[in-house]
CSV table of C-alpha atoms in Angstrom, one decimal:
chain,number,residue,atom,x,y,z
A,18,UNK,CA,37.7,81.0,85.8
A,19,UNK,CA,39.6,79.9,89.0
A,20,UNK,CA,41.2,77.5,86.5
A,21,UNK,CA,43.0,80.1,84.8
A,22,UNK,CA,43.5,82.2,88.3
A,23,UNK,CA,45.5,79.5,89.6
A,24,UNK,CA,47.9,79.1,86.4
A,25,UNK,CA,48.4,83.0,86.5
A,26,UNK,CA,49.6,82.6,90.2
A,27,UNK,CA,51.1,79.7,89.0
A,28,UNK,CA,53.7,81.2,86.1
A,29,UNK,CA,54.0,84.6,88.7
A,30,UNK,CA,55.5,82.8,91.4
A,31,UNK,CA,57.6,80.7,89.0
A,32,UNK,CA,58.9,83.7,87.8
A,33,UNK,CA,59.6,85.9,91.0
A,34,UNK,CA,60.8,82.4,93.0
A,35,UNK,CA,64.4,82.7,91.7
A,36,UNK,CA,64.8,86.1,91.6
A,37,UNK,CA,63.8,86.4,95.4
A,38,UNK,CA,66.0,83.3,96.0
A,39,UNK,CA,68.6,85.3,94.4
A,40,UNK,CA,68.1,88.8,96.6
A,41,UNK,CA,68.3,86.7,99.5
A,42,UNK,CA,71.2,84.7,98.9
A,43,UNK,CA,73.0,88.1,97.9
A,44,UNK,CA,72.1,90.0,100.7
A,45,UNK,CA,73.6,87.2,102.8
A,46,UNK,CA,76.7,87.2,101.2
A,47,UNK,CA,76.9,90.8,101.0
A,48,UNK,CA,76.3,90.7,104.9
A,49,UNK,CA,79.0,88.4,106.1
A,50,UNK,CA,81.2,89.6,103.5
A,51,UNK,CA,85.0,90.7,105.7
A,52,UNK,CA,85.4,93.8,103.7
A,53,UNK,CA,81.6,95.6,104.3
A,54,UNK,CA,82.5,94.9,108.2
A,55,UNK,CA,83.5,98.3,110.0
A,56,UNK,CA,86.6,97.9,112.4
A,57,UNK,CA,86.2,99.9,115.8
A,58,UNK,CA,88.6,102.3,116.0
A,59,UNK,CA,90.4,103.3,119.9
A,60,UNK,CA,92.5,106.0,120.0
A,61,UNK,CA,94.5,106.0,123.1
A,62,UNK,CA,96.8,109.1,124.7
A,63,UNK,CA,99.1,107.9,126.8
A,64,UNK,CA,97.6,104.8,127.7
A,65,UNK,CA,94.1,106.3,128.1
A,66,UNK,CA,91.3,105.7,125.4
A,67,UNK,CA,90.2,109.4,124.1
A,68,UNK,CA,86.1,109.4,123.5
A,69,UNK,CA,84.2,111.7,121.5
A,70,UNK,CA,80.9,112.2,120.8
A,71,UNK,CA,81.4,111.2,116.6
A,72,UNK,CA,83.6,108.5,116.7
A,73,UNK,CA,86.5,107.8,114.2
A,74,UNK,CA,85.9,106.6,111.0
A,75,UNK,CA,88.6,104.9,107.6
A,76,UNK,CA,87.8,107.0,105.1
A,77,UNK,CA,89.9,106.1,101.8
A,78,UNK,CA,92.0,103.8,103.5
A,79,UNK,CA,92.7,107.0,106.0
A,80,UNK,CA,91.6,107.1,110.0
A,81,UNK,CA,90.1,110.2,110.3
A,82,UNK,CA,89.4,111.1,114.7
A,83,UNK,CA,87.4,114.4,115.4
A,84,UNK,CA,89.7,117.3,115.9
A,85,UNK,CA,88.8,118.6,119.2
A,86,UNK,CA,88.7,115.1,121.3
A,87,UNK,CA,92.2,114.7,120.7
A,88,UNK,CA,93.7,118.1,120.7
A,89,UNK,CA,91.9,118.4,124.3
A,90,UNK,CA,93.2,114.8,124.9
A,91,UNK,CA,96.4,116.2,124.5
A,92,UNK,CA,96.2,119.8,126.3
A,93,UNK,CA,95.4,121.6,123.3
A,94,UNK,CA,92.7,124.9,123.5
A,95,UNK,CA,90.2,124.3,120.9
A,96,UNK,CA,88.3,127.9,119.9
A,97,UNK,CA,86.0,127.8,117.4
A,98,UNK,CA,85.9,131.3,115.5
A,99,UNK,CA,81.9,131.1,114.1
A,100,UNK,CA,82.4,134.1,111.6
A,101,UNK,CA,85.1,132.2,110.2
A,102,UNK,CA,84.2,128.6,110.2
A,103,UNK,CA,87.5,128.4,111.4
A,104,UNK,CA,89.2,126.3,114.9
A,105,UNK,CA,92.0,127.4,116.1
A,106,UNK,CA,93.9,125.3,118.5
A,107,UNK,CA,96.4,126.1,120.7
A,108,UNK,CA,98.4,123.7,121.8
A,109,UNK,CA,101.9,124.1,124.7
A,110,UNK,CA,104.4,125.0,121.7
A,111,UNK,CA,102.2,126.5,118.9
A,112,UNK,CA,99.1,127.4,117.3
A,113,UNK,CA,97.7,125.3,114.6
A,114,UNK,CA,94.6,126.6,112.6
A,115,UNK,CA,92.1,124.6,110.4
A,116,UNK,CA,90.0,125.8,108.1
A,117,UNK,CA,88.7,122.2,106.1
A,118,UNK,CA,86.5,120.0,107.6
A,119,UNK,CA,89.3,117.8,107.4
A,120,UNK,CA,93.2,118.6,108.9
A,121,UNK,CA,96.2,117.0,108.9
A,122,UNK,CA,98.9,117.5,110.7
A,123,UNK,CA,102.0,115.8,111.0
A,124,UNK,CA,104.5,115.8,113.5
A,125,UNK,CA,107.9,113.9,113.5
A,126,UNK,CA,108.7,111.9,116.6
A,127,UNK,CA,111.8,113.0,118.5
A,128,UNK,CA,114.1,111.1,119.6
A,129,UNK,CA,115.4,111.3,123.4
């Protein structure tokens, strides 16, 4: 009876040996691997690092920064309307509103 016991054990662990060798060495791989790596992202306003409590994230090759961190960074009044779901900020010049959980706004440099 042990006899056959220890050939059961036997063939079992020959079996799951390379397939656990093979977890392993993927895992590792898939660990070190340059493109799994997430950069940290610092936003800075002029010259000062902005913090926020999410931080930003690449999303589809896009940087996406919370909303509210950098419109206050830059003087901006951020009002969230509840009944809405909607934030409304308003910065020196103008009001921008955004209504997605993701907003984009672009703004052309001026020249002096």
């Amino acid at each position: 009876m042990k006899g056959v016991l220890r050939d059961v054990r036997f063939k079992a662990l020959r079996l799951l040996a390379p397939v656990v060798i093979l977890l392993f060495t993927a895992s590792i791989l898939w660990g070190i691997h340059p493109a799994f790596a997430a950069p940290k992202i610092s936003v800075l306003v002029d010259g000062r690092r902005v913090s926020a409590d999410v931080p930003p994230f690449i999303e589809n090759g896009r940087t996406l920064v919370p909303v509210r961190a950098l419109a206050e960074s830059l003087g901006a009044k951020v009002i969230w309307e509840e009944k809405e779901k909607l934030s409304l900020l308003k910065p020196k010049a103008r009001r921008s509103s955004f209504k997605s959980a993701i907003a984009w706004l672009l703004r052309t440099a001026r020249q002096p």
